Short mmCIF file of C-alpha atoms (C1' of nucleotides) and ligand atoms in Angstrom, two decimals:
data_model
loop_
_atom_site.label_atom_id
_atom_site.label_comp_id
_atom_site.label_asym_id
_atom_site.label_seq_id
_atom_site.Cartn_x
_atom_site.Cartn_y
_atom_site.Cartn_z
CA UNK A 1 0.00 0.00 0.00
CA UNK A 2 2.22 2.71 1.21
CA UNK A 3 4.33 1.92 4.05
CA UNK A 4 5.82 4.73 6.72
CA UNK A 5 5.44 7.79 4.36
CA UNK A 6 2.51 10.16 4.03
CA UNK A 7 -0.59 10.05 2.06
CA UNK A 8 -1.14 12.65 -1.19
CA UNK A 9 -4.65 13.82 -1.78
CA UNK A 10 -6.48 12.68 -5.01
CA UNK A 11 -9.40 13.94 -6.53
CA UNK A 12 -10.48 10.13 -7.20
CA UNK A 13 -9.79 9.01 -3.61
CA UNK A 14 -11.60 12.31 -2.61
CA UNK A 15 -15.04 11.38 -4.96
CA UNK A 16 -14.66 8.01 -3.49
CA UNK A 17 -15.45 8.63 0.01
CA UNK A 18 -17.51 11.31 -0.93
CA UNK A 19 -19.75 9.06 -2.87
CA UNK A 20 -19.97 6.44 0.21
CA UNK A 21 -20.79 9.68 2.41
CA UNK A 22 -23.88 10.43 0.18
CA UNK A 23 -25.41 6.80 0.12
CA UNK A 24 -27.01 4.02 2.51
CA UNK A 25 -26.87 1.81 -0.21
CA UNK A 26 -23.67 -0.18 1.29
CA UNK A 27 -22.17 -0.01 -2.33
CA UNK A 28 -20.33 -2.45 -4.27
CA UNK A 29 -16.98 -1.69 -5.83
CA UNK A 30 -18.74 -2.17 -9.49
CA UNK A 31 -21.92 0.32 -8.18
CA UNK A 32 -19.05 2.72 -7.40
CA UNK A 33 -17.19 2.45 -10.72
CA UNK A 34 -20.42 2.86 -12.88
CA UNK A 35 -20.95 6.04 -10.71
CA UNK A 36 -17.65 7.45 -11.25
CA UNK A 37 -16.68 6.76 -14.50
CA UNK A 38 -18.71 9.39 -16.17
CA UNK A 39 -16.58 12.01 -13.97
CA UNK A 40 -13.13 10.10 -15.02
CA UNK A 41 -13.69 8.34 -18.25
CA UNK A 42 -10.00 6.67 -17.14
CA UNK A 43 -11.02 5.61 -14.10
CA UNK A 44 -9.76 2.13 -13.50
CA UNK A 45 -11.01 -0.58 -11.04
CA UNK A 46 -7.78 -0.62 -9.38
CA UNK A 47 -8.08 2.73 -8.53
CA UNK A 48 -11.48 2.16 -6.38
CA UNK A 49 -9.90 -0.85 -4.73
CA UNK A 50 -6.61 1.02 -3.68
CA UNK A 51 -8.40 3.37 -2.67
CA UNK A 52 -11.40 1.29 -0.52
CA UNK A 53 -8.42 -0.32 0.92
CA UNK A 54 -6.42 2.64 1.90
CA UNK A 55 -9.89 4.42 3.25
CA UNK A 56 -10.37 1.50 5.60
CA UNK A 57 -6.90 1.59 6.64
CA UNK A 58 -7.54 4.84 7.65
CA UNK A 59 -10.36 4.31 9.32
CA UNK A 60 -12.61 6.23 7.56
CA UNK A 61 -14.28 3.32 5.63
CA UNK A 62 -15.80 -0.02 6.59
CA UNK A 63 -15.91 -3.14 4.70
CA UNK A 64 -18.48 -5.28 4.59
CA UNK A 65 -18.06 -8.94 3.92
CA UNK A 66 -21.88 -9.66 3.00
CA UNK A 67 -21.93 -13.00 2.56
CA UNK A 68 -22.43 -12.57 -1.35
CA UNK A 69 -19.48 -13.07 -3.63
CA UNK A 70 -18.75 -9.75 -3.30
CA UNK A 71 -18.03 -6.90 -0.51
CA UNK A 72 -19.75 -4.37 0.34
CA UNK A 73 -18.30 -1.11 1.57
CA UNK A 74 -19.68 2.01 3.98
CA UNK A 75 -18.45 5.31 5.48
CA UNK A 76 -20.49 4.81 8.55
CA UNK A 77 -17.94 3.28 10.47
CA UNK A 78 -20.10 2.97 14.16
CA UNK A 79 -20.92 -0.19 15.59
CA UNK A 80 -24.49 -0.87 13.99
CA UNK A 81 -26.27 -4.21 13.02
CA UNK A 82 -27.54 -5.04 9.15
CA UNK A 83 -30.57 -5.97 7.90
CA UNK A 84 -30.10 -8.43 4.59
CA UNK A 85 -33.08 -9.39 2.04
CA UNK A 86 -32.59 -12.68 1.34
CA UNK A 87 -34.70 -11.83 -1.81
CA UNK A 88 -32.82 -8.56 -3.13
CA UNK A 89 -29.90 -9.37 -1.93
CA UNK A 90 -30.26 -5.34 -0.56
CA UNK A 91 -28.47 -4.27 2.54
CA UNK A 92 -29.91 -2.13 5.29
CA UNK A 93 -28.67 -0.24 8.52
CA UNK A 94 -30.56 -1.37 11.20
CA UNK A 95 -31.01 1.64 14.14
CA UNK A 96 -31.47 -1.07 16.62
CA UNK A 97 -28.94 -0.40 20.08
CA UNK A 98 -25.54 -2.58 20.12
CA UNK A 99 -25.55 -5.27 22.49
CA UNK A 100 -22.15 -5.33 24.30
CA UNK A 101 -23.78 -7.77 26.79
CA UNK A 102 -23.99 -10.47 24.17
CA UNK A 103 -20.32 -9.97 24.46
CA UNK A 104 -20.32 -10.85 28.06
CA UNK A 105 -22.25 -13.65 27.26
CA UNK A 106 -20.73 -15.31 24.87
CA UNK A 107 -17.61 -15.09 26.96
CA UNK A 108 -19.55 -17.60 29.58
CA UNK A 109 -19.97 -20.38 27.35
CA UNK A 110 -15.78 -19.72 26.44
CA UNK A 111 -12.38 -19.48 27.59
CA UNK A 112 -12.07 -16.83 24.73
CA UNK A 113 -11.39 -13.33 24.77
CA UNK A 114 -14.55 -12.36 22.53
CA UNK A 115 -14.01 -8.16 21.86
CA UNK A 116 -16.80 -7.57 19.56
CA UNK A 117 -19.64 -9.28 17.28
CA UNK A 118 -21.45 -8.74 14.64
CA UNK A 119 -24.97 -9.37 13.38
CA UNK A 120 -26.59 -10.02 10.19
CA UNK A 121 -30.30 -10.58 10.22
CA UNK A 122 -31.85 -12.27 7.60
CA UNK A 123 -35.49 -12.35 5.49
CA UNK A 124 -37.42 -9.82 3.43
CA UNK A 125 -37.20 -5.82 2.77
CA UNK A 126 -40.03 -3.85 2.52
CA UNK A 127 -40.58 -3.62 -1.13
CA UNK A 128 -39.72 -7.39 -1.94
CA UNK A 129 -42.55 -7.81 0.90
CA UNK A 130 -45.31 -5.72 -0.71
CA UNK A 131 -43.99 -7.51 -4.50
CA UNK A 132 -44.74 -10.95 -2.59
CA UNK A 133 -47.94 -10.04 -1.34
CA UNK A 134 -49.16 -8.95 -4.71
CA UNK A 135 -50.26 -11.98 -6.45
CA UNK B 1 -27.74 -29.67 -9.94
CA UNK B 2 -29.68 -32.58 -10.81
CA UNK B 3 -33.26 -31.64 -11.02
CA UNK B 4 -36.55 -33.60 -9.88
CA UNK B 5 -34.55 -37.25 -10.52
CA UNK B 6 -33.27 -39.04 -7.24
CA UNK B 7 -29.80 -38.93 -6.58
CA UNK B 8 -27.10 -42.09 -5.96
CA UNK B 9 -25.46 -43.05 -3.85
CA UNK B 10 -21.10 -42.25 -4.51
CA UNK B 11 -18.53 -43.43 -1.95
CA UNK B 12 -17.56 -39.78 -2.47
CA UNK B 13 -20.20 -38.29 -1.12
CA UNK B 14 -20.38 -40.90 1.68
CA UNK B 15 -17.33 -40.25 2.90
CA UNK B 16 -17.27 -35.63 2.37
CA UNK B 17 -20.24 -36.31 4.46
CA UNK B 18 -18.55 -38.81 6.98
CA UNK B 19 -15.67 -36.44 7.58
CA UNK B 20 -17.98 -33.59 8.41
CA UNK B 21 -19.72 -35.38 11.10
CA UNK B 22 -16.23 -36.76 12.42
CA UNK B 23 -15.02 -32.98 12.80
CA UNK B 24 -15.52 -29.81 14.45
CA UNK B 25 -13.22 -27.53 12.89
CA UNK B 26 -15.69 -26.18 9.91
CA UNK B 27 -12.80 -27.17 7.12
CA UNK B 28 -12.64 -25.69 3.99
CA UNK B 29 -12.82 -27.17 0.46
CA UNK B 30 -9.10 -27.24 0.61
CA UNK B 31 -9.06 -29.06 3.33
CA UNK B 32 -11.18 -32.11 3.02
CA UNK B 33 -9.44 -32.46 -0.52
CA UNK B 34 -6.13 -32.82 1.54
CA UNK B 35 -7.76 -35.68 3.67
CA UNK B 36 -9.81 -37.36 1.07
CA UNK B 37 -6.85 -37.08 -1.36
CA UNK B 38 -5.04 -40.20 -0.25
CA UNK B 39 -7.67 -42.23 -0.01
CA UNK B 40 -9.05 -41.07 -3.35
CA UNK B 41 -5.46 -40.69 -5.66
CA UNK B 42 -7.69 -38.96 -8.42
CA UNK B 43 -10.24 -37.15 -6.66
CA UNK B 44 -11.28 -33.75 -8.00
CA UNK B 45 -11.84 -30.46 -5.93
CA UNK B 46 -14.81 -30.39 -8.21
CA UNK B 47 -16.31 -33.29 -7.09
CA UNK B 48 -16.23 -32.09 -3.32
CA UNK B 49 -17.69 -28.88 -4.69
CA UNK B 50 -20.37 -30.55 -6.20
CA UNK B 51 -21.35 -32.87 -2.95
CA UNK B 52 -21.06 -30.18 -0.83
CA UNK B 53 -23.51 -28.35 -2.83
CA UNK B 54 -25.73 -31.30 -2.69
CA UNK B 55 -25.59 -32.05 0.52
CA UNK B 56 -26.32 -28.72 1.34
CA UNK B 57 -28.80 -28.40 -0.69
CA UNK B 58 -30.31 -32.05 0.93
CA UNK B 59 -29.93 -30.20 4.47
CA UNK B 60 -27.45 -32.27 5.53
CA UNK B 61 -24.56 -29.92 5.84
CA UNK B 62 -24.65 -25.63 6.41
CA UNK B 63 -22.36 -23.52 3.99
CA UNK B 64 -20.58 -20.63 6.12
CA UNK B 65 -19.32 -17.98 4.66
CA UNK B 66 -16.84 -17.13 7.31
CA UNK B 67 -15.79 -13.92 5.97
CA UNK B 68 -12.82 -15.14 4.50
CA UNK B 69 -12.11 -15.33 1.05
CA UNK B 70 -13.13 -19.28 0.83
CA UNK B 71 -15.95 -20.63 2.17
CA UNK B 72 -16.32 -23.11 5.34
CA UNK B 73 -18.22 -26.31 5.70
CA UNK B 74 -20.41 -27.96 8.48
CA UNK B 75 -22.84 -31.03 9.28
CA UNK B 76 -24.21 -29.09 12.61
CA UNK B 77 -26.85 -27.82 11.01
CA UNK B 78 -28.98 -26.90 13.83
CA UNK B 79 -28.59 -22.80 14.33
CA UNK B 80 -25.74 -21.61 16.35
CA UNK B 81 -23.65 -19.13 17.24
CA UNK B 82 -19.81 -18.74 16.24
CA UNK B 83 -16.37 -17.22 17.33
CA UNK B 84 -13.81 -16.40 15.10
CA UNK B 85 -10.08 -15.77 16.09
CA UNK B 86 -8.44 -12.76 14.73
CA UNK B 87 -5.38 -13.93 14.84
CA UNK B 88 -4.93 -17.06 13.03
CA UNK B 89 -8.52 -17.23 11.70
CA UNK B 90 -10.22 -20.79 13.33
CA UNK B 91 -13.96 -20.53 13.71
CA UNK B 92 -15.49 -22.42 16.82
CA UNK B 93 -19.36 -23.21 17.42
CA UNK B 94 -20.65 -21.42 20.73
CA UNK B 95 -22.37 -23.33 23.39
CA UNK B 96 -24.73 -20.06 23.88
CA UNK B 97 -28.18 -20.56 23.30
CA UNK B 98 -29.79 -18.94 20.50
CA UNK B 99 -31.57 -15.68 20.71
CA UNK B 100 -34.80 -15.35 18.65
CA UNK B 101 -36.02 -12.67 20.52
CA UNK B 102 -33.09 -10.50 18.72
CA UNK B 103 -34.83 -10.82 15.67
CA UNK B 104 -38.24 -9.49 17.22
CA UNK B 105 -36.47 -6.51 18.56
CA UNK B 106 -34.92 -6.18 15.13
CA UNK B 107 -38.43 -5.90 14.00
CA UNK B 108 -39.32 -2.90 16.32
CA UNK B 109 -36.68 -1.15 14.21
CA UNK B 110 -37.94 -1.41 10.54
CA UNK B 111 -40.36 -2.73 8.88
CA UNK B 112 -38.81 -5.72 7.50
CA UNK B 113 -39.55 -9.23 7.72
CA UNK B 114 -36.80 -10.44 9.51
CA UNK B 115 -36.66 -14.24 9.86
CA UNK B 116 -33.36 -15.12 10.91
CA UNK B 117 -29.88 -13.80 12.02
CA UNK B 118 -26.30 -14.82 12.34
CA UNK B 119 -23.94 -13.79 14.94
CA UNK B 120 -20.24 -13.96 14.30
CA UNK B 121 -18.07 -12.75 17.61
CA UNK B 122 -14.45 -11.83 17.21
CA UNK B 123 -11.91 -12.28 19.05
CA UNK B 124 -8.52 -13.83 20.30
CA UNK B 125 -9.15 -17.96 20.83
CA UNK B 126 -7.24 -19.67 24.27
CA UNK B 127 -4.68 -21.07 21.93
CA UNK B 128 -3.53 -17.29 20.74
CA UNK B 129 -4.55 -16.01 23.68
CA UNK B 130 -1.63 -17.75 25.71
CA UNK B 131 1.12 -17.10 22.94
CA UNK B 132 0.79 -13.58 23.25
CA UNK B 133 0.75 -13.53 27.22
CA UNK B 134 3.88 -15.86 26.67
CA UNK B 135 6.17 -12.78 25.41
"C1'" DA C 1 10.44 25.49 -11.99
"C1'" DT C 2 12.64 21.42 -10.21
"C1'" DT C 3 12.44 17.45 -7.82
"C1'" DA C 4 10.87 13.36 -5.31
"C1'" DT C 5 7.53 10.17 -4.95
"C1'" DA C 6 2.52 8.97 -4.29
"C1'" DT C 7 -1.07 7.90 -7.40
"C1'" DT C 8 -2.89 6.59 -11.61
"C1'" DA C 9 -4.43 3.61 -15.76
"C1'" DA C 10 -3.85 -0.47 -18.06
"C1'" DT C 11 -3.18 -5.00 -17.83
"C1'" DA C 12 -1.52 -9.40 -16.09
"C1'" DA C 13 -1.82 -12.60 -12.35
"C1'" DT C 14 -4.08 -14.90 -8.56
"C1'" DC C 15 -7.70 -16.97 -5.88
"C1'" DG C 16 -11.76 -19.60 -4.90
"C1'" DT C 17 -15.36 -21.50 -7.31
"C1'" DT C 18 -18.31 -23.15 -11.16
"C1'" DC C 19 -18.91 -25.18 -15.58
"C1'" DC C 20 -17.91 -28.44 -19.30
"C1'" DG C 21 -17.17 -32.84 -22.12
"C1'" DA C 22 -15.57 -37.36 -22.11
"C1'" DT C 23 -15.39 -41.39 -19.29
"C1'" DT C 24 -16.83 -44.38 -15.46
"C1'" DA C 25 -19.95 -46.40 -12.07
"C1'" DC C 26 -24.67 -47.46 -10.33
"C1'" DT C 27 -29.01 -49.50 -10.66
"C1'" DG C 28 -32.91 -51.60 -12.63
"C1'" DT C 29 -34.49 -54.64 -16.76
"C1'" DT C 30 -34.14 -58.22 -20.06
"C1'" DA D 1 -24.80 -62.14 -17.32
"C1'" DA D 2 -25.36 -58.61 -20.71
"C1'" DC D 3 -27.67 -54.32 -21.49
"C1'" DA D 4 -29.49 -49.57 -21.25
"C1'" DG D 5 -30.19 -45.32 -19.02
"C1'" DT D 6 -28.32 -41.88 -16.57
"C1'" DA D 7 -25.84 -40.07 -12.16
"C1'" DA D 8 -21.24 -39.19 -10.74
"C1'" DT D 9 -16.53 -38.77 -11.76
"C1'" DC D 10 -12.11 -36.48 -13.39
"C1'" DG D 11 -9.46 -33.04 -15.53
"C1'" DG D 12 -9.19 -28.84 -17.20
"C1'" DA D 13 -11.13 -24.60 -18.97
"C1'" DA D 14 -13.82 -20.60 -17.70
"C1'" DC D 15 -15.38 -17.43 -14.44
"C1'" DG D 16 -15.87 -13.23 -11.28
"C1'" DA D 17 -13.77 -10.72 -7.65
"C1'" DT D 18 -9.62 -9.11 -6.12
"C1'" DT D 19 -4.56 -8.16 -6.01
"C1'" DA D 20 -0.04 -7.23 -8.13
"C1'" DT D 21 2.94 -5.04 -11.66
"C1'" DT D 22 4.66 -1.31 -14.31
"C1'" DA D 23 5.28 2.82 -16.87
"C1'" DA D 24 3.19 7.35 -17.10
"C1'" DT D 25 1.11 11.20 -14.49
"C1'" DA D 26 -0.22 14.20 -10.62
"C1'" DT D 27 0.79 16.17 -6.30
"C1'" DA D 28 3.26 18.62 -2.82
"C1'" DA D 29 7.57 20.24 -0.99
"C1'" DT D 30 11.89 22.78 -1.94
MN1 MN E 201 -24.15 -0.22 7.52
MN1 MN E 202 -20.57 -24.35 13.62
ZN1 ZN E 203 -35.54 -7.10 -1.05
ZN1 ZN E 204 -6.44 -18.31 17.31
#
DNA sequence: ATTATATTAATAATCGTTCCGATTACTGTT
DNA sequence: AACAGTAATCGGAACGATTATTAATATAAT
């Protein structure tokens, strides 16, 4: 990546996180690229991976690993649960509280030194819901 | 896969299956190719692809993606928690019992139709645990 | 402006997985 | 026991997502 020395600024890496700043969508690298190429017609896929990667580094980007075949990515870096449609394949922020007790828990049932967890629920988003319902 | 006709039986398949059930280390692909190899001198990864993909699909055996780039395998298929160590990556079930009410609080927060969740913890396992307290 | 080097675009390489065609192994029928 | 029908196999090619390489370009400091 870039060991030791200091980071440049670049107008890609810039749009980038400005672009994951803007959306809720949890965006895939591809998503990002379509969105970006009309405002660098050179933009390369590279680029948006280097760039993901050095983000996250940073701190200032999560990534998701969604369960698809693919990762996801987010600027809202908090602690916070995700809502999945198993139908869509859409991913949601869920404002539900963070349950450091599970934590605790879990640590019961272990000699392990469990620091965090994550959750993924499962089933169907609103619109694939209604879609269902209509025939 | 192979659909609507029954499926036969393969010594294969018996023994992907067998292995599972004889382990508790959720192996990957990679893995049970290793094992099976000698026993098998021209097995194919795509043959353990394609049984684990039946037997999954026969309920016999969960698919986790463990957030890694490959995919682990399992015959517990009842629901259950997991911890996964940081440090040298081994995924281990969790005694804890299993919280549907989660998914009812989840509920209060959208309005989804959640179904299911997952919860991954993270952590350091007792094996790592010790060889970092041992420097 | 000159310089040093971080960043880029283009492309090749890698990784885990799926797909394919030719061959082999089951299983039920004559 | 020979046969026919068709799953299952092996080996390798193809695939999609990601990472690595390299020469050209952009950025920031002097
Ligand atoms: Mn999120
Ligand atoms: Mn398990
Ligand atoms: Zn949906
Ligand atoms: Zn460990």
């Amino acid at each position: 990546m870039n060991s030791g020395t200091s980071y440049r600024q670049s107008r890609q890496r810039r749009r980038i996180l400005q672009l994951l700043k803007e959306t809720h969508t949890h965006p895939t690298v591809d998503w990002m690229y379509q969105q970006l190429k009309p405002e660098f017609p050179k933009l390369s896929l590279g680029t948006i991976y280097r760039n993901l990667s050095i983000l996250t580094e940073q701190g200032l980007v999560n990534k998701i690993k969604s369960g698809s075949t693919f990762d996801r990515f987010e600027a809202n870096t908090g602690t916070h649960y995700h809502f999945i449609c198993e139908s869509c394949g859409c991913m949601q922020d869920l404002e539900m509280p963070v349950r450091k007790d599970l934590n605790d828990e879990a640590r019961q049932f272990t000699n392990f030194d469990v620091q965090k967890h994550q959750i993924h629920f499962f089933g169907l988003c609103s619109d694939c819901r209604s879609k269902k319902t209509a025939d």
